[in-house]
mmCIF file with all atom_site columns, C-alpha atoms in Angstrom:
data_model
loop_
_atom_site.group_PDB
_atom_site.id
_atom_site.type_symbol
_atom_site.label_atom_id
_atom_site.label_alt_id
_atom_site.label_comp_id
_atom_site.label_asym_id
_atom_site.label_entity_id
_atom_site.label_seq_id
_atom_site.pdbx_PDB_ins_code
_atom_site.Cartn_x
_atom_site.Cartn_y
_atom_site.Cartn_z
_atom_site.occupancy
_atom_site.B_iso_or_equiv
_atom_site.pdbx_formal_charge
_atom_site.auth_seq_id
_atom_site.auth_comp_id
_atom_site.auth_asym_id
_atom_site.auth_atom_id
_atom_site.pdbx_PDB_model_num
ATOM 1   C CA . UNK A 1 1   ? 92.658  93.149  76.277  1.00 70.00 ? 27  UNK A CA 1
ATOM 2   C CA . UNK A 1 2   ? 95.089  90.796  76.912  1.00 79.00 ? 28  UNK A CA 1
ATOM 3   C CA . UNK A 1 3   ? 97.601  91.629  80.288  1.00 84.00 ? 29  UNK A CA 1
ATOM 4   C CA . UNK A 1 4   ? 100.875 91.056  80.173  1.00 89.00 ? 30  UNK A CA 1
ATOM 5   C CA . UNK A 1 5   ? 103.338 89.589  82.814  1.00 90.00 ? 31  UNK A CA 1
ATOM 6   C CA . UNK A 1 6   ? 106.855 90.727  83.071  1.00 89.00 ? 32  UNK A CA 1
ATOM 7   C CA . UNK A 1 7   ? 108.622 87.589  84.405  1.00 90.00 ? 33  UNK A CA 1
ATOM 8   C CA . UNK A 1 8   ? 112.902 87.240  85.367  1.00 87.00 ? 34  UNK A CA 1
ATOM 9   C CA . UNK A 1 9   ? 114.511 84.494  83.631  1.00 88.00 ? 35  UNK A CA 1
ATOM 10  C CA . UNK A 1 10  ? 114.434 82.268  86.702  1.00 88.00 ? 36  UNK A CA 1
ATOM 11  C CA . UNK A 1 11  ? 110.515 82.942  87.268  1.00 90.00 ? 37  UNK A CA 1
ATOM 12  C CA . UNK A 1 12  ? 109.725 82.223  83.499  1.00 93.00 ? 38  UNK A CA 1
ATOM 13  C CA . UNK A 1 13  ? 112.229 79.061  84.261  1.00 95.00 ? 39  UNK A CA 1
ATOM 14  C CA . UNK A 1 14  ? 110.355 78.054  87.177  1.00 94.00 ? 40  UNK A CA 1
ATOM 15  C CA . UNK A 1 15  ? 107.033 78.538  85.298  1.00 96.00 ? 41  UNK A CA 1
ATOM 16  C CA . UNK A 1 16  ? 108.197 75.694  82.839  1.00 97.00 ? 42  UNK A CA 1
ATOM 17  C CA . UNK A 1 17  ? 109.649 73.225  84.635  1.00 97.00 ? 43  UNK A CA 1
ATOM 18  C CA . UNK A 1 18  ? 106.023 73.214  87.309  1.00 97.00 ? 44  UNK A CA 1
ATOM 19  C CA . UNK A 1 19  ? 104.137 73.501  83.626  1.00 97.00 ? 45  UNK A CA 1
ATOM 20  C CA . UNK A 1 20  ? 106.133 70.483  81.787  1.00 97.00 ? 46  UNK A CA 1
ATOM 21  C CA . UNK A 1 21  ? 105.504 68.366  85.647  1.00 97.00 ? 47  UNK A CA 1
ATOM 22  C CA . UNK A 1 22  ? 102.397 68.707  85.456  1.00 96.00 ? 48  UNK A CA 1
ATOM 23  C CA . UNK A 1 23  ? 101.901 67.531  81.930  1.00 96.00 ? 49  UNK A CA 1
ATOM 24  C CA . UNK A 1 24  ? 103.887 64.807  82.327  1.00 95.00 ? 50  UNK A CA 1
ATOM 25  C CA . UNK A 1 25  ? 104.271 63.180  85.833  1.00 96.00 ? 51  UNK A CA 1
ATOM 26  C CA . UNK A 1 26  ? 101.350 64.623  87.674  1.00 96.00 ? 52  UNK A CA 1
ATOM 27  C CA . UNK A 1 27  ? 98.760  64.063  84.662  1.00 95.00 ? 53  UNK A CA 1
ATOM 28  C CA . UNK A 1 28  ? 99.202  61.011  84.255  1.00 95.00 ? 54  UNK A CA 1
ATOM 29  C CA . UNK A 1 29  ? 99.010  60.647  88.499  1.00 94.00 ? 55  UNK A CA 1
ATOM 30  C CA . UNK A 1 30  ? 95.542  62.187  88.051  1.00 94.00 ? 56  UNK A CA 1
ATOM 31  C CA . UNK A 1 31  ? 95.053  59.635  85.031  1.00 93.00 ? 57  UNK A CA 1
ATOM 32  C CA . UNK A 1 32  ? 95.621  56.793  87.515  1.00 93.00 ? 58  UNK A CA 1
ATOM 33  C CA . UNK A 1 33  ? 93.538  57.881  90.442  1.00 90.00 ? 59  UNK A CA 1
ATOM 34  C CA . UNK A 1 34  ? 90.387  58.317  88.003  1.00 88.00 ? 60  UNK A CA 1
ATOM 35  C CA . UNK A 1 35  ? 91.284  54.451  86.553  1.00 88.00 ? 61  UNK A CA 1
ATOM 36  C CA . UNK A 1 36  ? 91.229  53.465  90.132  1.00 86.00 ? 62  UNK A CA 1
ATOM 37  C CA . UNK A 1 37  ? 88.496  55.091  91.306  1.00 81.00 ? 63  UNK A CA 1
ATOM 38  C CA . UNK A 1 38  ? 86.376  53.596  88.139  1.00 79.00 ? 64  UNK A CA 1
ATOM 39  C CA . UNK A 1 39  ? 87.890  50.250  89.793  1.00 79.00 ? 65  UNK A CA 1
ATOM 40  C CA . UNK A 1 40  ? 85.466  50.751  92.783  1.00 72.00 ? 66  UNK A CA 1
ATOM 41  C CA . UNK A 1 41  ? 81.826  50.649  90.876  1.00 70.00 ? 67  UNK A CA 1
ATOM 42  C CA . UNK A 1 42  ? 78.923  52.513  90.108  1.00 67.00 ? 68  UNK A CA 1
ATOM 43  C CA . UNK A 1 43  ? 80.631  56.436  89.768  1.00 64.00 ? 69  UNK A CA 1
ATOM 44  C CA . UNK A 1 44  ? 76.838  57.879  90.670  1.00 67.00 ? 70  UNK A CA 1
ATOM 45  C CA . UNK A 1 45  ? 77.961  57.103  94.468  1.00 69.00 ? 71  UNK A CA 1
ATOM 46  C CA . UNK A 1 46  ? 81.681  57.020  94.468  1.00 71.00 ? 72  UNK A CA 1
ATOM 47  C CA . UNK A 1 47  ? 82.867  59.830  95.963  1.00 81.00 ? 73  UNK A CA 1
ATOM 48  C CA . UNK A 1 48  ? 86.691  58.712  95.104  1.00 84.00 ? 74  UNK A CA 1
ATOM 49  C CA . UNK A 1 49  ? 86.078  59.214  91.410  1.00 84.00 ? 75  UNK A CA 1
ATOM 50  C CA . UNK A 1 50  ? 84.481  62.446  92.186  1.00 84.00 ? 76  UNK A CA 1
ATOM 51  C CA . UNK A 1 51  ? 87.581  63.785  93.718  1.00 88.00 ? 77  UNK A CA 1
ATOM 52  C CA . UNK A 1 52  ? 89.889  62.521  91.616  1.00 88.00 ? 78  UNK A CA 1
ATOM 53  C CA . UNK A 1 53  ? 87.853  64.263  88.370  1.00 88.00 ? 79  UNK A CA 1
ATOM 54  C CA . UNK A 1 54  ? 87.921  67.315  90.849  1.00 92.00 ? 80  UNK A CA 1
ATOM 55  C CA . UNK A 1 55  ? 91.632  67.011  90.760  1.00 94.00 ? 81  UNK A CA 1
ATOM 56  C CA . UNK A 1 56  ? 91.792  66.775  87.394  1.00 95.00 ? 82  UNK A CA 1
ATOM 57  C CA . UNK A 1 57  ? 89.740  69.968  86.823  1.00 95.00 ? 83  UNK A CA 1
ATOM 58  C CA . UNK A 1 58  ? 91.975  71.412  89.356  1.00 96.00 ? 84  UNK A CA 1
ATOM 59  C CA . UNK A 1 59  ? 95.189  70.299  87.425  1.00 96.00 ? 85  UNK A CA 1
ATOM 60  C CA . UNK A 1 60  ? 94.005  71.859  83.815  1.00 96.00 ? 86  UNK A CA 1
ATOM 61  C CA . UNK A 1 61  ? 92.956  74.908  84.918  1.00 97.00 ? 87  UNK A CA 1
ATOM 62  C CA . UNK A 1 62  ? 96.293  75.133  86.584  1.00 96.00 ? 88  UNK A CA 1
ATOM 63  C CA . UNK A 1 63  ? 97.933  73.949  83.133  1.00 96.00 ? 89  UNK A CA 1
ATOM 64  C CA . UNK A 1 64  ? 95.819  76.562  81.414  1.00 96.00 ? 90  UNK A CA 1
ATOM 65  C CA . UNK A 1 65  ? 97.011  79.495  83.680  1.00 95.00 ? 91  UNK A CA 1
ATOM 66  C CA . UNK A 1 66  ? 100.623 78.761  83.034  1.00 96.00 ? 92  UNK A CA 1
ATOM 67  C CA . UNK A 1 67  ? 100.396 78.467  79.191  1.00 96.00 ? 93  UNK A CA 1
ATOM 68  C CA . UNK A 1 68  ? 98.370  81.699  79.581  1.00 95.00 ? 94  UNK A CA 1
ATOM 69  C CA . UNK A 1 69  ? 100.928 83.297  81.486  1.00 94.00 ? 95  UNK A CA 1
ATOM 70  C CA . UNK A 1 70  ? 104.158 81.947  79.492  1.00 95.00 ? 96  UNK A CA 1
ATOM 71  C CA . UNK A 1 71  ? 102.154 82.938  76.217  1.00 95.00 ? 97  UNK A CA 1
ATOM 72  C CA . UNK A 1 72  ? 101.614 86.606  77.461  1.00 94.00 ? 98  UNK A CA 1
ATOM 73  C CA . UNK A 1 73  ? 104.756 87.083  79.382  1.00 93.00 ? 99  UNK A CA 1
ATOM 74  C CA . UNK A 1 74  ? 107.601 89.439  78.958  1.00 90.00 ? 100 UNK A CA 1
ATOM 75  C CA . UNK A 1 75  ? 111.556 88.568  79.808  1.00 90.00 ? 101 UNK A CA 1
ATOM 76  C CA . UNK A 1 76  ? 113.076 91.227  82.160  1.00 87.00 ? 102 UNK A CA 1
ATOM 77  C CA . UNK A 1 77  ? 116.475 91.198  80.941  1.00 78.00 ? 103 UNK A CA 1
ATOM 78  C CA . UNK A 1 78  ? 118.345 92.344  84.253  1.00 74.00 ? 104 UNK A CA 1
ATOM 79  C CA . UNK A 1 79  ? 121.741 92.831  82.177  1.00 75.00 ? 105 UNK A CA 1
ATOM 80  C CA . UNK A 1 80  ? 120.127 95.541  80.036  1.00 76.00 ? 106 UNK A CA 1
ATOM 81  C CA . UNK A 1 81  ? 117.904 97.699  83.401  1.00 78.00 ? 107 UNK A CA 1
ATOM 82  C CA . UNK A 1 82  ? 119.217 101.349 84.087  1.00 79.00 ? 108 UNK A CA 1
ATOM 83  C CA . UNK A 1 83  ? 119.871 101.960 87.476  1.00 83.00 ? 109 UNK A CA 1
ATOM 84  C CA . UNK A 1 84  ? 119.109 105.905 86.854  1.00 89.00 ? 110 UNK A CA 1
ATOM 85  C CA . UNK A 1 85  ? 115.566 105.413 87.550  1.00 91.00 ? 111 UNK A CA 1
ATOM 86  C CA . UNK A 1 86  ? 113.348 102.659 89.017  1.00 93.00 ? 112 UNK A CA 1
ATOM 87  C CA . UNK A 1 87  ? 112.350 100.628 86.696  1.00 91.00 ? 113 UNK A CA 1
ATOM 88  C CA . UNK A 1 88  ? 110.883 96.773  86.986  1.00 90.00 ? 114 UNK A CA 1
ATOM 89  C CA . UNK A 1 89  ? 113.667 94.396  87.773  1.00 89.00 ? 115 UNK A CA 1
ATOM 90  C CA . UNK A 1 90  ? 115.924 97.252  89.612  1.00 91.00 ? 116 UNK A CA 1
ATOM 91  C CA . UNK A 1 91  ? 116.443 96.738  93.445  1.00 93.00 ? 117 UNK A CA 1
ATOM 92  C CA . UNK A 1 92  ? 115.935 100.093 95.239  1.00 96.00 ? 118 UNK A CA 1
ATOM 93  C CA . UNK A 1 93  ? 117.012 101.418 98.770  1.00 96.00 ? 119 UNK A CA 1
ATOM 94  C CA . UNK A 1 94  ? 114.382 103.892 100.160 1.00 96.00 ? 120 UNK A CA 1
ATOM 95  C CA . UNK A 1 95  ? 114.597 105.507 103.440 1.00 95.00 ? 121 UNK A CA 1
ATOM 96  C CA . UNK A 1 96  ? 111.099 106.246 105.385 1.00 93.00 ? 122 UNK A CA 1
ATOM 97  C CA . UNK A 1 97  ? 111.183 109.923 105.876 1.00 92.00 ? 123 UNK A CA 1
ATOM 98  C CA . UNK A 1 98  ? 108.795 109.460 108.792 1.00 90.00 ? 124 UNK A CA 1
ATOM 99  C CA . UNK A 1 99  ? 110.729 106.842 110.873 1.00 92.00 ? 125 UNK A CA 1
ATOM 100 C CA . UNK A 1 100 ? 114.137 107.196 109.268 1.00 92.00 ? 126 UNK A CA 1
ATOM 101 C CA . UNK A 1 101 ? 114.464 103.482 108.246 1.00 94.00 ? 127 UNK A CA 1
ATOM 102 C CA . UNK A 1 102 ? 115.987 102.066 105.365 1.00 95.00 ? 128 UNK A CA 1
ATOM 103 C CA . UNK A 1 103 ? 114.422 99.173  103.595 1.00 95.00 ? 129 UNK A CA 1
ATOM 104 C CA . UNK A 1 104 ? 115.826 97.443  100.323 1.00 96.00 ? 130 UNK A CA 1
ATOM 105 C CA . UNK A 1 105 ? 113.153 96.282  97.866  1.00 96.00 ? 131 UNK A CA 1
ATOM 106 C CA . UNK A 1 106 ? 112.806 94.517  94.311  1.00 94.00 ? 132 UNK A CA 1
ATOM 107 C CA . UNK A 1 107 ? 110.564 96.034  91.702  1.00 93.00 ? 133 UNK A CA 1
ATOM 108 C CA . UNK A 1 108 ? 109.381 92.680  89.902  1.00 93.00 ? 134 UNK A CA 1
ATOM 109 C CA . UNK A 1 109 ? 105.997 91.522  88.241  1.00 91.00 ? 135 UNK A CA 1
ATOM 110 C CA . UNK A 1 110 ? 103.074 90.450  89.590  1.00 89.00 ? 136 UNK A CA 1
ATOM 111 C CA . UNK A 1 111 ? 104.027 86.842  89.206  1.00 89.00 ? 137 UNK A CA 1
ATOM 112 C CA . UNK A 1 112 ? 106.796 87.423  91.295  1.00 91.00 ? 138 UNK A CA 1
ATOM 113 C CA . UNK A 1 113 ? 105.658 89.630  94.505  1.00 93.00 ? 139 UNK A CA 1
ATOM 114 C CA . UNK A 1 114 ? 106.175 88.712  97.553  1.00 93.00 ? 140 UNK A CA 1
ATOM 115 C CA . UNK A 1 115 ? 106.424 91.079  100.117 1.00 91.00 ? 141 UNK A CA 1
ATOM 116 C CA . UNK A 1 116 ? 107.572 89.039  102.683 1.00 94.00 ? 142 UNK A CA 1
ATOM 117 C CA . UNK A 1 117 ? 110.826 88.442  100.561 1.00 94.00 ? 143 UNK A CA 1
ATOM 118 C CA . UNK A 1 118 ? 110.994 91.958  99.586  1.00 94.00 ? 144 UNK A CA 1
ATOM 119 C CA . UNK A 1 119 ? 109.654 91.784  96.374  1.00 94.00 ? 145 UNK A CA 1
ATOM 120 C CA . UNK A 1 120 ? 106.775 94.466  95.330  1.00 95.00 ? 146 UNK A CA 1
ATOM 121 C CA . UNK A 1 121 ? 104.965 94.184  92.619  1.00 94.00 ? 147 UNK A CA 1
ATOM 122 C CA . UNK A 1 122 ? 105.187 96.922  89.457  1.00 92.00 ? 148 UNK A CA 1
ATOM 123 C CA . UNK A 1 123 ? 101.389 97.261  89.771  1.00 92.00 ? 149 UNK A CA 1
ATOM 124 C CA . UNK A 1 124 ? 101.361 98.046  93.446  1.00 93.00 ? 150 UNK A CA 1
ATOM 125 C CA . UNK A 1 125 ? 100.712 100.975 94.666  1.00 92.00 ? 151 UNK A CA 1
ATOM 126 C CA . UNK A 1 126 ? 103.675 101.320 96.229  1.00 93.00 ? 152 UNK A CA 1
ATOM 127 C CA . UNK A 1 127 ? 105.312 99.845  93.273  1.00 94.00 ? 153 UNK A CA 1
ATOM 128 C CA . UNK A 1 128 ? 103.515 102.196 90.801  1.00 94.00 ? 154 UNK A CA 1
ATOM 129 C CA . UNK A 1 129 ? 104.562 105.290 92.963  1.00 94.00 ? 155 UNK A CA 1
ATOM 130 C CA . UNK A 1 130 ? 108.873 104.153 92.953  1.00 95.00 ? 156 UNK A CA 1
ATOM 131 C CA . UNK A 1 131 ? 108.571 103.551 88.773  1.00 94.00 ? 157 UNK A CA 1
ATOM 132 C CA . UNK A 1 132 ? 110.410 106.404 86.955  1.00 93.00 ? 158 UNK A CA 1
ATOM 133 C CA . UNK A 1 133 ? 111.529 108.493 90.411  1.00 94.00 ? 159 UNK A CA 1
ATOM 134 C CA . UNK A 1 134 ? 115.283 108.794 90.449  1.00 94.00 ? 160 UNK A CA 1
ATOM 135 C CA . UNK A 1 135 ? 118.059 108.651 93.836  1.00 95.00 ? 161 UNK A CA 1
ATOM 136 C CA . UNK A 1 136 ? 117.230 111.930 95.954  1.00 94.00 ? 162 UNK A CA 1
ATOM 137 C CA . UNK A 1 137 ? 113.527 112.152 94.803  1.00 94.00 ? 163 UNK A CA 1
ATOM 138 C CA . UNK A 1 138 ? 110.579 111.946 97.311  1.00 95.00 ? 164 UNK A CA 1
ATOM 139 C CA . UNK A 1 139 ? 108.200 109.154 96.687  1.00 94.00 ? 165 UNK A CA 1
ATOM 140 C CA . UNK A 1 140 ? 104.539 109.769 98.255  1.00 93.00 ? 166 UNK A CA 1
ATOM 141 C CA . UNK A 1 141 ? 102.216 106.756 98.740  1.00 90.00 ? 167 UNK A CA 1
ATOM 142 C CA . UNK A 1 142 ? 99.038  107.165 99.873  1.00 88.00 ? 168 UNK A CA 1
ATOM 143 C CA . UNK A 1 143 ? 97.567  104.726 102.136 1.00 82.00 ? 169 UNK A CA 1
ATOM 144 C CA . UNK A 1 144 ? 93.711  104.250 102.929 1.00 85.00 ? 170 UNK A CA 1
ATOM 145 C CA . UNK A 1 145 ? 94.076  106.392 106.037 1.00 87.00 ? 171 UNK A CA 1
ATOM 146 C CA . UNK A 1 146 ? 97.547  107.885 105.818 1.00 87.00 ? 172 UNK A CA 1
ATOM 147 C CA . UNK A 1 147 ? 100.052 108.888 103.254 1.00 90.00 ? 173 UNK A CA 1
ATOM 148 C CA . UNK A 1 148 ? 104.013 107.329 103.501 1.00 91.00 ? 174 UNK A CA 1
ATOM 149 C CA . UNK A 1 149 ? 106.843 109.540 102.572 1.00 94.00 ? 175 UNK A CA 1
ATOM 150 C CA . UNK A 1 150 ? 110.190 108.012 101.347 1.00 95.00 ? 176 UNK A CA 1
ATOM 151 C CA . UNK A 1 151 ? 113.286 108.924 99.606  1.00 95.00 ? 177 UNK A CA 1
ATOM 152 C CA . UNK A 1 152 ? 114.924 106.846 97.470  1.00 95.00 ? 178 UNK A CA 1
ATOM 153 C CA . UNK A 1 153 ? 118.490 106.556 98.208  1.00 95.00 ? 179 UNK A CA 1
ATOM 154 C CA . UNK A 1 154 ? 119.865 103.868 95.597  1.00 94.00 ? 180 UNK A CA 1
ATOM 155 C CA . UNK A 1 155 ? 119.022 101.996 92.579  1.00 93.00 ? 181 UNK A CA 1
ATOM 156 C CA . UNK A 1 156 ? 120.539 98.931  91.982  1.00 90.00 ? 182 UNK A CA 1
ATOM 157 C CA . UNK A 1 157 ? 120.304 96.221  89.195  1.00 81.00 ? 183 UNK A CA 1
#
């Protein structure tokens, strides 16, 4: 079964421009360090050549994951998400009913998590737990020796 990513506009975007880079100016970099490297002599000892085809495995299995993922992606239109319930693309404001904290957080997909920038991933646990709860409710997540308790206090496009 094929998965499917849920990308923004500016992810997808970004996905393109590193995908059309590294068909055009960093293949044909590759391309030139495997020409030089052929320049030194016998390849059964040249350990220049071997990197360089190393890099070039590197480079189309990195080209193959981003046609993959631009094939099998989904665009999260942000004009068209409903702020009354959390949904992928929403921001949401939850408040730790343990520690009374607030913490703002964006519900994107997995392509685009990174908790460090406050950005949790729809597949998450934590992100799987806010999906579909609604301002007021009580989210529960549990944790491999605890369980969090939050309540979502805003939904936000």
């Amino acid at each position: 079964m094929q998965k499917t990513y849920k990308l923004t506009r500016e992810r997808r975007n970004s996905l393109e421009e590193e995908l059309t880079y590294l068909k055009t100016v960093r293949e044909k970099e590759v391309a030139e360090q495997i020409k030089e490297a052929r320049s030194f002599g016998d390849l059964s000892e040249n350990s220049e050549y071997d990197e360089a085809k190393n890099e070039q495995g590197r480079l189309y299995s990195r080209i193959g994951e981003l046609e993959y993922i631009l094939a099998n992606s989904i665009l999260i239109d942000e004009a068209n998400i409903k702020t009354d319930e959390v949904a992928t693309g929403c921001r949401v404001v939850i408040k730790d009913l343990d520690t009374g904290a607030s913490e703002a957080y964006q519900i994107v997909g997995s392509q685009e998590a990174n908790p460090a920038e406050s950005r949790i991933s729809d597949e998450s646990p934590f992100g799987r737990a806010l999906i579909g709860k609604r301002v007021g409710e009580e989210v529960q997540v549990k944790a491999p020796a605890f369980t969090l308790k939050y309540q979502i206090l805003e939904i936000q496009r």
